[in-house]
């Protein structure tokens, strides 16, 4: 049963386009009818105000890959980046398996630690300014909730807010192999404006250790967020 007529949907689309022309001029408001299918599926361009504080929301969900998360927090701790950390219950369990005292280390490296159940936290509001948000590792459960606009926890609510405010949201999805539902969720969040950036080892850097591989991936994530980092060699740079 349809609750909205096509006319109502057209009105909402027109209002959204007018809002973006006024408040987000860097976002294209070309009519979808004039675009090809591939053009319609281009992600929204993130908009971050020039006066926004250099804050980053960091989320850890229960997927494997905690060494990436700890290295990320370590790098940000050494820079002038204010970090707001959310760790899910599943992430605490994964930290215990993959690291020694990883949960305590993560909390010590963050400037602010938020309970995943604290929906009233500042980062749950669009009025809280931030450079963006990174979830790494990102489980496919977390991916699915974000793709479907489910903000039942602070992690997914903050991600939803990041998208609606047109700020960069980077998802370090860690799962393999992927079924069709996973891939469709990746498409959905990409169309919303997120950047799906799974941890992928690069061998052109001639990495000698696991730390080298981790550094390269962390650098790639920070690049996507516009945060300077010099952790690994860059190709012909």
PDB file of C-alpha atoms in Angstrom:
ATOM      1  CA  UNK A   1       0.000   0.000   0.000  1.00  0.00           C
ATOM      2  CA  UNK A   2       1.430   3.390  -1.033  1.00  0.00           C
ATOM      3  CA  UNK A   3       1.201   6.135   1.563  1.00  0.00           C
ATOM      4  CA  UNK A   4       2.604   8.903  -0.661  1.00  0.00           C
ATOM      5  CA  UNK A   5       1.423   9.968  -4.093  1.00  0.00           C
ATOM      6  CA  UNK A   6       3.902  10.694  -6.875  1.00  0.00           C
ATOM      7  CA  UNK A   7       2.920  14.357  -6.567  1.00  0.00           C
ATOM      8  CA  UNK A   8       3.907  14.399  -2.890  1.00  0.00           C
ATOM      9  CA  UNK A   9       7.235  12.769  -3.677  1.00  0.00           C
ATOM     10  CA  UNK A  10       7.929  15.358  -6.418  1.00  0.00           C
ATOM     11  CA  UNK A  11       7.229  18.170  -3.944  1.00  0.00           C
ATOM     12  CA  UNK A  12       9.680  16.695  -1.423  1.00  0.00           C
ATOM     13  CA  UNK A  13      12.352  16.301  -4.118  1.00  0.00           C
ATOM     14  CA  UNK A  14      11.878  19.923  -5.239  1.00  0.00           C
ATOM     15  CA  UNK A  15      12.139  21.181  -1.652  1.00  0.00           C
ATOM     16  CA  UNK A  16      15.311  19.154  -1.135  1.00  0.00           C
ATOM     17  CA  UNK A  17      16.857  20.597  -4.308  1.00  0.00           C
ATOM     18  CA  UNK A  18      15.975  24.157  -3.251  1.00  0.00           C
ATOM     19  CA  UNK A  19      17.541  23.555   0.174  1.00  0.00           C
ATOM     20  CA  UNK A  20      20.756  22.300  -1.396  1.00  0.00           C
ATOM     21  CA  UNK A  21      20.963  25.271  -3.768  1.00  0.00           C
ATOM     22  CA  UNK A  22      20.785  27.651  -0.801  1.00  0.00           C
ATOM     23  CA  UNK A  23      22.728  25.825   1.909  1.00  0.00           C
ATOM     24  CA  UNK A  24      24.890  23.342   0.007  1.00  0.00           C
ATOM     25  CA  UNK A  25      25.750  25.108  -3.273  1.00  0.00           C
ATOM     26  CA  UNK A  26      28.567  22.647  -3.965  1.00  0.00           C
ATOM     27  CA  UNK A  27      26.017  19.851  -4.343  1.00  0.00           C
ATOM     28  CA  UNK A  28      24.576  19.479  -7.835  1.00  0.00           C
ATOM     29  CA  UNK A  29      20.798  19.923  -8.072  1.00  0.00           C
ATOM     30  CA  UNK A  30      20.408  18.965 -11.725  1.00  0.00           C
ATOM     31  CA  UNK A  31      17.083  17.282 -12.376  1.00  0.00           C
ATOM     32  CA  UNK A  32      17.470  13.464 -12.272  1.00  0.00           C
ATOM     33  CA  UNK A  33      15.418  13.212 -15.450  1.00  0.00           C
ATOM     34  CA  UNK A  34      18.217  14.888 -17.395  1.00  0.00           C
ATOM     35  CA  UNK A  35      20.909  12.514 -16.110  1.00  0.00           C
ATOM     36  CA  UNK A  36      22.031   9.121 -17.322  1.00  0.00           C
ATOM     37  CA  UNK A  37      21.644   6.135 -14.986  1.00  0.00           C
ATOM     38  CA  UNK A  38      25.344   6.233 -14.063  1.00  0.00           C
ATOM     39  CA  UNK A  39      25.195   9.981 -13.382  1.00  0.00           C
ATOM     40  CA  UNK A  40      22.193   9.579 -11.088  1.00  0.00           C
ATOM     41  CA  UNK A  41      24.193   7.170  -8.933  1.00  0.00           C
ATOM     42  CA  UNK A  42      27.076   9.577  -8.318  1.00  0.00           C
ATOM     43  CA  UNK A  43      27.522  10.183  -4.556  1.00  0.00           C
ATOM     44  CA  UNK A  44      26.775  13.535  -2.990  1.00  0.00           C
ATOM     45  CA  UNK A  45      29.828  15.703  -2.506  1.00  0.00           C
ATOM     46  CA  UNK A  46      30.572  16.096   1.221  1.00  0.00           C
ATOM     47  CA  UNK A  47      30.383  19.638   2.536  1.00  0.00           C
ATOM     48  CA  UNK A  48      32.347  20.652   5.612  1.00  0.00           C
ATOM     49  CA  UNK A  49      32.329  24.278   6.726  1.00  0.00           C
ATOM     50  CA  UNK A  50      35.662  26.108   6.632  1.00  0.00           C
ATOM     51  CA  UNK A  51      35.324  26.998  10.301  1.00  0.00           C
ATOM     52  CA  UNK A  52      34.508  23.457  11.424  1.00  0.00           C
ATOM     53  CA  UNK A  53      36.733  22.248  14.289  1.00  0.00           C
ATOM     54  CA  UNK A  54      39.202  19.497  13.387  1.00  0.00           C
ATOM     55  CA  UNK A  55      37.208  16.763  15.078  1.00  0.00           C
ATOM     56  CA  UNK A  56      36.801  13.202  13.939  1.00  0.00           C
ATOM     57  CA  UNK A  57      34.248  10.650  15.073  1.00  0.00           C
ATOM     58  CA  UNK A  58      35.791   7.180  15.166  1.00  0.00           C
ATOM     59  CA  UNK A  59      33.663   4.058  15.429  1.00  0.00           C
ATOM     60  CA  UNK A  60      34.806   0.506  16.126  1.00  0.00           C
ATOM     61  CA  UNK A  61      32.344  -2.284  15.363  1.00  0.00           C
ATOM     62  CA  UNK A  62      32.782  -6.008  15.836  1.00  0.00           C
ATOM     63  CA  UNK A  63      34.525  -7.023  12.610  1.00  0.00           C
ATOM     64  CA  UNK A  64      38.115  -8.213  12.532  1.00  0.00           C
ATOM     65  CA  UNK A  65      40.829  -5.610  11.979  1.00  0.00           C
ATOM     66  CA  UNK A  66      41.465  -3.975  15.349  1.00  0.00           C
ATOM     67  CA  UNK A  67      45.185  -3.298  14.687  1.00  0.00           C
ATOM     68  CA  UNK A  68      44.017  -0.824  12.029  1.00  0.00           C
ATOM     69  CA  UNK A  69      41.804   0.944  14.558  1.00  0.00           C
ATOM     70  CA  UNK A  70      44.484   1.210  17.226  1.00  0.00           C
ATOM     71  CA  UNK A  71      47.041   2.546  14.771  1.00  0.00           C
ATOM     72  CA  UNK A  72      44.525   5.090  13.509  1.00  0.00           C
ATOM     73  CA  UNK A  73      43.844   6.350  17.031  1.00  0.00           C
ATOM     74  CA  UNK A  74      47.570   6.452  17.747  1.00  0.00           C
ATOM     75  CA  UNK A  75      48.223   8.618  14.682  1.00  0.00           C
ATOM     76  CA  UNK A  76      45.356  10.985  15.456  1.00  0.00           C
ATOM     77  CA  UNK A  77      46.493  11.242  19.070  1.00  0.00           C
ATOM     78  CA  UNK A  78      49.792  12.652  17.830  1.00  0.00           C
ATOM     79  CA  UNK A  79      48.075  15.296  15.706  1.00  0.00           C
ATOM     80  CA  UNK A  80      45.781  18.200  16.507  1.00  0.00           C
ATOM     81  CA  UNK A  81      42.668  16.139  15.848  1.00  0.00           C
ATOM     82  CA  UNK A  82      40.004  15.869  18.530  1.00  0.00           C
ATOM     83  CA  UNK A  83      38.713  12.302  18.484  1.00  0.00           C
ATOM     84  CA  UNK A  84      35.308  11.087  19.635  1.00  0.00           C
ATOM     85  CA  UNK A  85      35.315   7.314  20.034  1.00  0.00           C
ATOM     86  CA  UNK A  86      32.450   4.817  19.988  1.00  0.00           C
ATOM     87  CA  UNK A  87      33.181   1.144  20.674  1.00  0.00           C
ATOM     88  CA  UNK A  88      30.412  -1.426  20.313  1.00  0.00           C
ATOM     89  CA  UNK A  89      30.065  -4.451  22.611  1.00  0.00           C
ATOM     90  CA  UNK A  90      31.093  -6.730  19.759  1.00  0.00           C
ATOM     91  CA  UNK A  91      34.155  -4.552  19.146  1.00  0.00           C
ATOM     92  CA  UNK A  92      35.215  -4.974  22.776  1.00  0.00           C
ATOM     93  CA  UNK A  93      35.115  -8.745  22.267  1.00  0.00           C
ATOM     94  CA  UNK A  94      37.120  -8.535  19.035  1.00  0.00           C
ATOM     95  CA  UNK A  95      39.687  -6.264  20.679  1.00  0.00           C
ATOM     96  CA  UNK A  96      40.166  -8.897  23.382  1.00  0.00           C
ATOM     97  CA  UNK A  97      40.809 -11.576  20.748  1.00  0.00           C
ATOM     98  CA  UNK A  98      43.081  -9.614  18.420  1.00  0.00           C
ATOM     99  CA  UNK A  99      45.042  -7.391  20.814  1.00  0.00           C
ATOM    100  CA  UNK A 100      46.376  -7.185  24.338  1.00  0.00           C
ATOM    101  CA  UNK A 101      44.607  -4.539  26.430  1.00  0.00           C
ATOM    102  CA  UNK A 102      43.320  -3.083  23.171  1.00  0.00           C
ATOM    103  CA  UNK A 103      40.107  -1.670  24.622  1.00  0.00           C
ATOM    104  CA  UNK A 104      41.929   0.226  27.352  1.00  0.00           C
ATOM    105  CA  UNK A 105      44.501   1.407  24.824  1.00  0.00           C
ATOM    106  CA  UNK A 106      41.804   2.678  22.466  1.00  0.00           C
ATOM    107  CA  UNK A 107      40.120   4.642  25.244  1.00  0.00           C
ATOM    108  CA  UNK A 108      43.418   6.149  26.375  1.00  0.00           C
ATOM    109  CA  UNK A 109      44.208   7.363  22.849  1.00  0.00           C
ATOM    110  CA  UNK A 110      40.834   9.060  22.299  1.00  0.00           C
ATOM    111  CA  UNK A 111      39.953  12.528  23.539  1.00  0.00           C
ATOM    112  CA  UNK A 112      36.347  11.572  24.254  1.00  0.00           C
ATOM    113  CA  UNK A 113      34.782   8.125  24.678  1.00  0.00           C
ATOM    114  CA  UNK A 114      31.025   7.730  24.205  1.00  0.00           C
ATOM    115  CA  UNK A 115      28.789   4.850  25.206  1.00  0.00           C
ATOM    116  CA  UNK A 116      27.141   3.257  22.192  1.00  0.00           C
ATOM    117  CA  UNK A 117      23.836   3.462  24.026  1.00  0.00           C
ATOM    118  CA  UNK A 118      24.072   7.217  24.659  1.00  0.00           C
ATOM    119  CA  UNK A 119      21.752   8.483  21.943  1.00  0.00           C
ATOM    120  CA  UNK A 120      21.769  11.895  23.643  1.00  0.00           C
ATOM    121  CA  UNK A 121      25.506  12.437  23.100  1.00  0.00           C
ATOM    122  CA  UNK A 122      26.616  15.556  21.265  1.00  0.00           C
ATOM    123  CA  UNK A 123      27.786  13.592  18.234  1.00  0.00           C
ATOM    124  CA  UNK A 124      24.209  12.364  17.718  1.00  0.00           C
ATOM    125  CA  UNK A 125      23.226  15.858  16.564  1.00  0.00           C
ATOM    126  CA  UNK A 126      23.921  17.579  13.281  1.00  0.00           C
ATOM    127  CA  UNK A 127      24.735  20.769  15.175  1.00  0.00           C
ATOM    128  CA  UNK A 128      27.890  19.057  16.468  1.00  0.00           C
ATOM    129  CA  UNK A 129      30.515  20.055  13.926  1.00  0.00           C
ATOM    130  CA  UNK A 130      33.114  17.531  12.832  1.00  0.00           C
ATOM    131  CA  UNK A 131      35.470  16.878   9.955  1.00  0.00           C
ATOM    132  CA  UNK A 132      33.721  13.579   9.360  1.00  0.00           C
ATOM    133  CA  UNK A 133      33.444  10.045  10.646  1.00  0.00           C
ATOM    134  CA  UNK A 134      35.359   6.816  10.143  1.00  0.00           C
ATOM    135  CA  UNK A 135      34.126   3.370  11.148  1.00  0.00           C
ATOM    136  CA  UNK A 136      36.993   0.906  11.062  1.00  0.00           C
ATOM    137  CA  UNK A 137      36.621  -1.933  11.227  1.00  0.00           C
ATOM    138  CA  UNK A 138      33.038  -1.757   9.992  1.00  0.00           C
ATOM    139  CA  UNK A 139      30.980  -4.937  10.268  1.00  0.00           C
ATOM    140  CA  UNK A 140      28.397  -5.840   7.632  1.00  0.00           C
ATOM    141  CA  UNK A 141      25.738  -5.510  10.344  1.00  0.00           C
ATOM    142  CA  UNK A 142      26.746  -1.898  10.907  1.00  0.00           C
ATOM    143  CA  UNK A 143      26.885  -1.371   7.143  1.00  0.00           C
ATOM    144  CA  UNK A 144      23.349  -2.745   6.783  1.00  0.00           C
ATOM    145  CA  UNK A 145      21.959  -0.476   9.499  1.00  0.00           C
ATOM    146  CA  UNK A 146      23.544   2.609   7.946  1.00  0.00           C
ATOM    147  CA  UNK A 147      22.331   1.629   4.470  1.00  0.00           C
ATOM    148  CA  UNK A 148      18.765   1.416   5.766  1.00  0.00           C
ATOM    149  CA  UNK A 149      18.819   4.518   7.963  1.00  0.00           C
ATOM    150  CA  UNK A 150      18.577   2.579  11.222  1.00  0.00           C
ATOM    151  CA  UNK A 151      19.952   4.727  14.026  1.00  0.00           C
ATOM    152  CA  UNK A 152      19.249   2.426  16.961  1.00  0.00           C
ATOM    153  CA  UNK A 153      22.695   2.984  18.505  1.00  0.00           C
ATOM    154  CA  UNK A 154      24.964   5.989  18.854  1.00  0.00           C
ATOM    155  CA  UNK A 155      27.311   4.517  16.243  1.00  0.00           C
ATOM    156  CA  UNK A 156      24.685   4.238  13.522  1.00  0.00           C
ATOM    157  CA  UNK A 157      22.936   7.450  14.579  1.00  0.00           C
ATOM    158  CA  UNK A 158      26.205   9.408  14.311  1.00  0.00           C
ATOM    159  CA  UNK A 159      26.824   7.840  10.901  1.00  0.00           C
ATOM    160  CA  UNK A 160      23.333   8.817   9.752  1.00  0.00           C
ATOM    161  CA  UNK A 161      23.886  12.368  10.986  1.00  0.00           C
ATOM    162  CA  UNK A 162      27.225  12.534   9.175  1.00  0.00           C
ATOM    163  CA  UNK A 163      25.493  11.609   5.923  1.00  0.00           C
ATOM    164  CA  UNK A 164      22.586  14.006   6.305  1.00  0.00           C
ATOM    165  CA  UNK A 165      24.966  16.864   7.096  1.00  0.00           C
ATOM    166  CA  UNK A 166      26.937  16.038   3.915  1.00  0.00           C
ATOM    167  CA  UNK A 167      30.120  15.275   5.830  1.00  0.00           C
ATOM    168  CA  UNK A 168      32.581  12.542   4.852  1.00  0.00           C
ATOM    169  CA  UNK A 169      31.702   9.093   6.183  1.00  0.00           C
ATOM    170  CA  UNK A 170      34.362   6.444   5.550  1.00  0.00           C
ATOM    171  CA  UNK A 171      33.450   2.798   6.131  1.00  0.00           C
ATOM    172  CA  UNK A 172      36.291   0.301   6.464  1.00  0.00           C
ATOM    173  CA  UNK A 173      34.070  -2.706   5.773  1.00  0.00           C
ATOM    174  CA  UNK A 174      35.826  -5.926   6.784  1.00  0.00           C
ATOM    175  CA  UNK A 175      34.168  -9.055   5.432  1.00  0.00           C
ATOM    176  CA  UNK A 176      34.890 -11.696   2.795  1.00  0.00           C
ATOM    177  CA  UNK A 177      33.435 -13.179   0.704  1.00  0.00           C
ATOM    178  CA  UNK A 178      30.518 -10.834   0.071  1.00  0.00           C
ATOM    179  CA  UNK A 179      27.002 -11.858  -0.905  1.00  0.00           C
ATOM    180  CA  UNK A 180      24.601  -9.790  -2.976  1.00  0.00           C
ATOM    181  CA  UNK A 181      23.011  -8.166   0.073  1.00  0.00           C
ATOM    182  CA  UNK A 182      26.384  -6.867   1.246  1.00  0.00           C
ATOM    183  CA  UNK A 183      27.119  -5.427  -2.192  1.00  0.00           C
ATOM    184  CA  UNK A 184      23.704  -3.777  -2.422  1.00  0.00           C
ATOM    185  CA  UNK A 185      24.222  -2.164   0.966  1.00  0.00           C
ATOM    186  CA  UNK A 186      27.583  -0.846  -0.234  1.00  0.00           C
ATOM    187  CA  UNK A 187      25.874   0.659  -3.265  1.00  0.00           C
ATOM    188  CA  UNK A 188      23.191   2.202  -1.052  1.00  0.00           C
ATOM    189  CA  UNK A 189      25.609   3.940   1.310  1.00  0.00           C
ATOM    190  CA  UNK A 190      27.729   5.105  -1.626  1.00  0.00           C
ATOM    191  CA  UNK A 191      24.677   6.709  -3.212  1.00  0.00           C
ATOM    192  CA  UNK A 192      24.030   8.442   0.120  1.00  0.00           C
ATOM    193  CA  UNK A 193      27.519   9.934   0.038  1.00  0.00           C
ATOM    194  CA  UNK A 194      29.601   7.506   2.084  1.00  0.00           C
ATOM    195  CA  UNK A 195      33.008   6.209   1.020  1.00  0.00           C
ATOM    196  CA  UNK A 196      33.329   2.426   1.220  1.00  0.00           C
ATOM    197  CA  UNK A 197      37.030   1.760   1.819  1.00  0.00           C
ATOM    198  CA  UNK A 198      37.749  -1.829   2.884  1.00  0.00           C
ATOM    199  CA  UNK A 199      41.225  -2.493   4.291  1.00  0.00           C
ATOM    200  CA  UNK A 200      43.171  -3.694   1.256  1.00  0.00           C
ATOM    201  CA  UNK A 201      46.903  -4.469   1.394  1.00  0.00           C
ATOM    202  CA  UNK A 202      49.022  -2.713  -1.235  1.00  0.00           C
ATOM    203  CA  UNK A 203      52.222  -4.459  -2.242  1.00  0.00           C
ATOM    204  CA  UNK A 204      53.711  -1.764  -4.472  1.00  0.00           C
ATOM    205  CA  UNK A 205      54.948  -0.063  -1.305  1.00  0.00           C
ATOM    206  CA  UNK A 206      57.344  -2.986  -0.750  1.00  0.00           C
ATOM    207  CA  UNK A 207      56.026  -3.457   2.769  1.00  0.00           C
ATOM    208  CA  UNK A 208      58.307  -5.543   4.968  1.00  0.00           C
ATOM    209  CA  UNK A 209      56.116  -5.882   8.058  1.00  0.00           C
ATOM    210  CA  UNK A 210      52.470  -5.993   9.056  1.00  0.00           C
ATOM    211  CA  UNK A 211      52.939  -2.531  10.538  1.00  0.00           C
ATOM    212  CA  UNK A 212      53.853  -1.243   7.080  1.00  0.00           C
ATOM    213  CA  UNK A 213      50.626  -2.643   5.628  1.00  0.00           C
ATOM    214  CA  UNK A 214      48.589  -1.181   8.485  1.00  0.00           C
ATOM    215  CA  UNK A 215      50.218   2.241   8.076  1.00  0.00           C
ATOM    216  CA  UNK A 216      49.418   2.323   4.377  1.00  0.00           C
ATOM    217  CA  UNK A 217      45.745   1.571   4.980  1.00  0.00           C
ATOM    218  CA  UNK A 218      45.417   4.108   7.791  1.00  0.00           C
ATOM    219  CA  UNK A 219      46.991   6.720   5.524  1.00  0.00           C
ATOM    220  CA  UNK A 220      44.444   5.945   2.809  1.00  0.00           C
ATOM    221  CA  UNK A 221      41.560   6.406   5.235  1.00  0.00           C
ATOM    222  CA  UNK A 222      42.933   9.720   6.472  1.00  0.00           C
ATOM    223  CA  UNK A 223      43.393  10.850   2.867  1.00  0.00           C
ATOM    224  CA  UNK A 224      39.685  10.223   2.280  1.00  0.00           C
ATOM    225  CA  UNK A 225      38.882  12.442   5.261  1.00  0.00           C
ATOM    226  CA  UNK A 226      41.238  15.230   4.218  1.00  0.00           C
ATOM    227  CA  UNK A 227      43.521  14.754   7.223  1.00  0.00           C
ATOM    228  CA  UNK A 228      47.252  14.976   6.403  1.00  0.00           C
ATOM    229  CA  UNK A 229      49.339  11.875   7.077  1.00  0.00           C
ATOM    230  CA  UNK A 230      52.762  10.648   5.991  1.00  0.00           C
ATOM    231  CA  UNK A 231      52.823   7.049   7.168  1.00  0.00           C
ATOM    232  CA  UNK A 232      53.734   5.133   4.019  1.00  0.00           C
ATOM    233  CA  UNK A 233      55.289   5.650   0.576  1.00  0.00           C
ATOM    234  CA  UNK A 234      53.005   7.035  -2.121  1.00  0.00           C
ATOM    235  CA  UNK A 235      53.132   5.886  -5.711  1.00  0.00           C
ATOM    236  CA  UNK A 236      55.401   8.243  -7.710  1.00  0.00           C
ATOM    237  CA  UNK A 237      54.670  11.089  -5.306  1.00  0.00           C
TER     238      UNK A 237
END
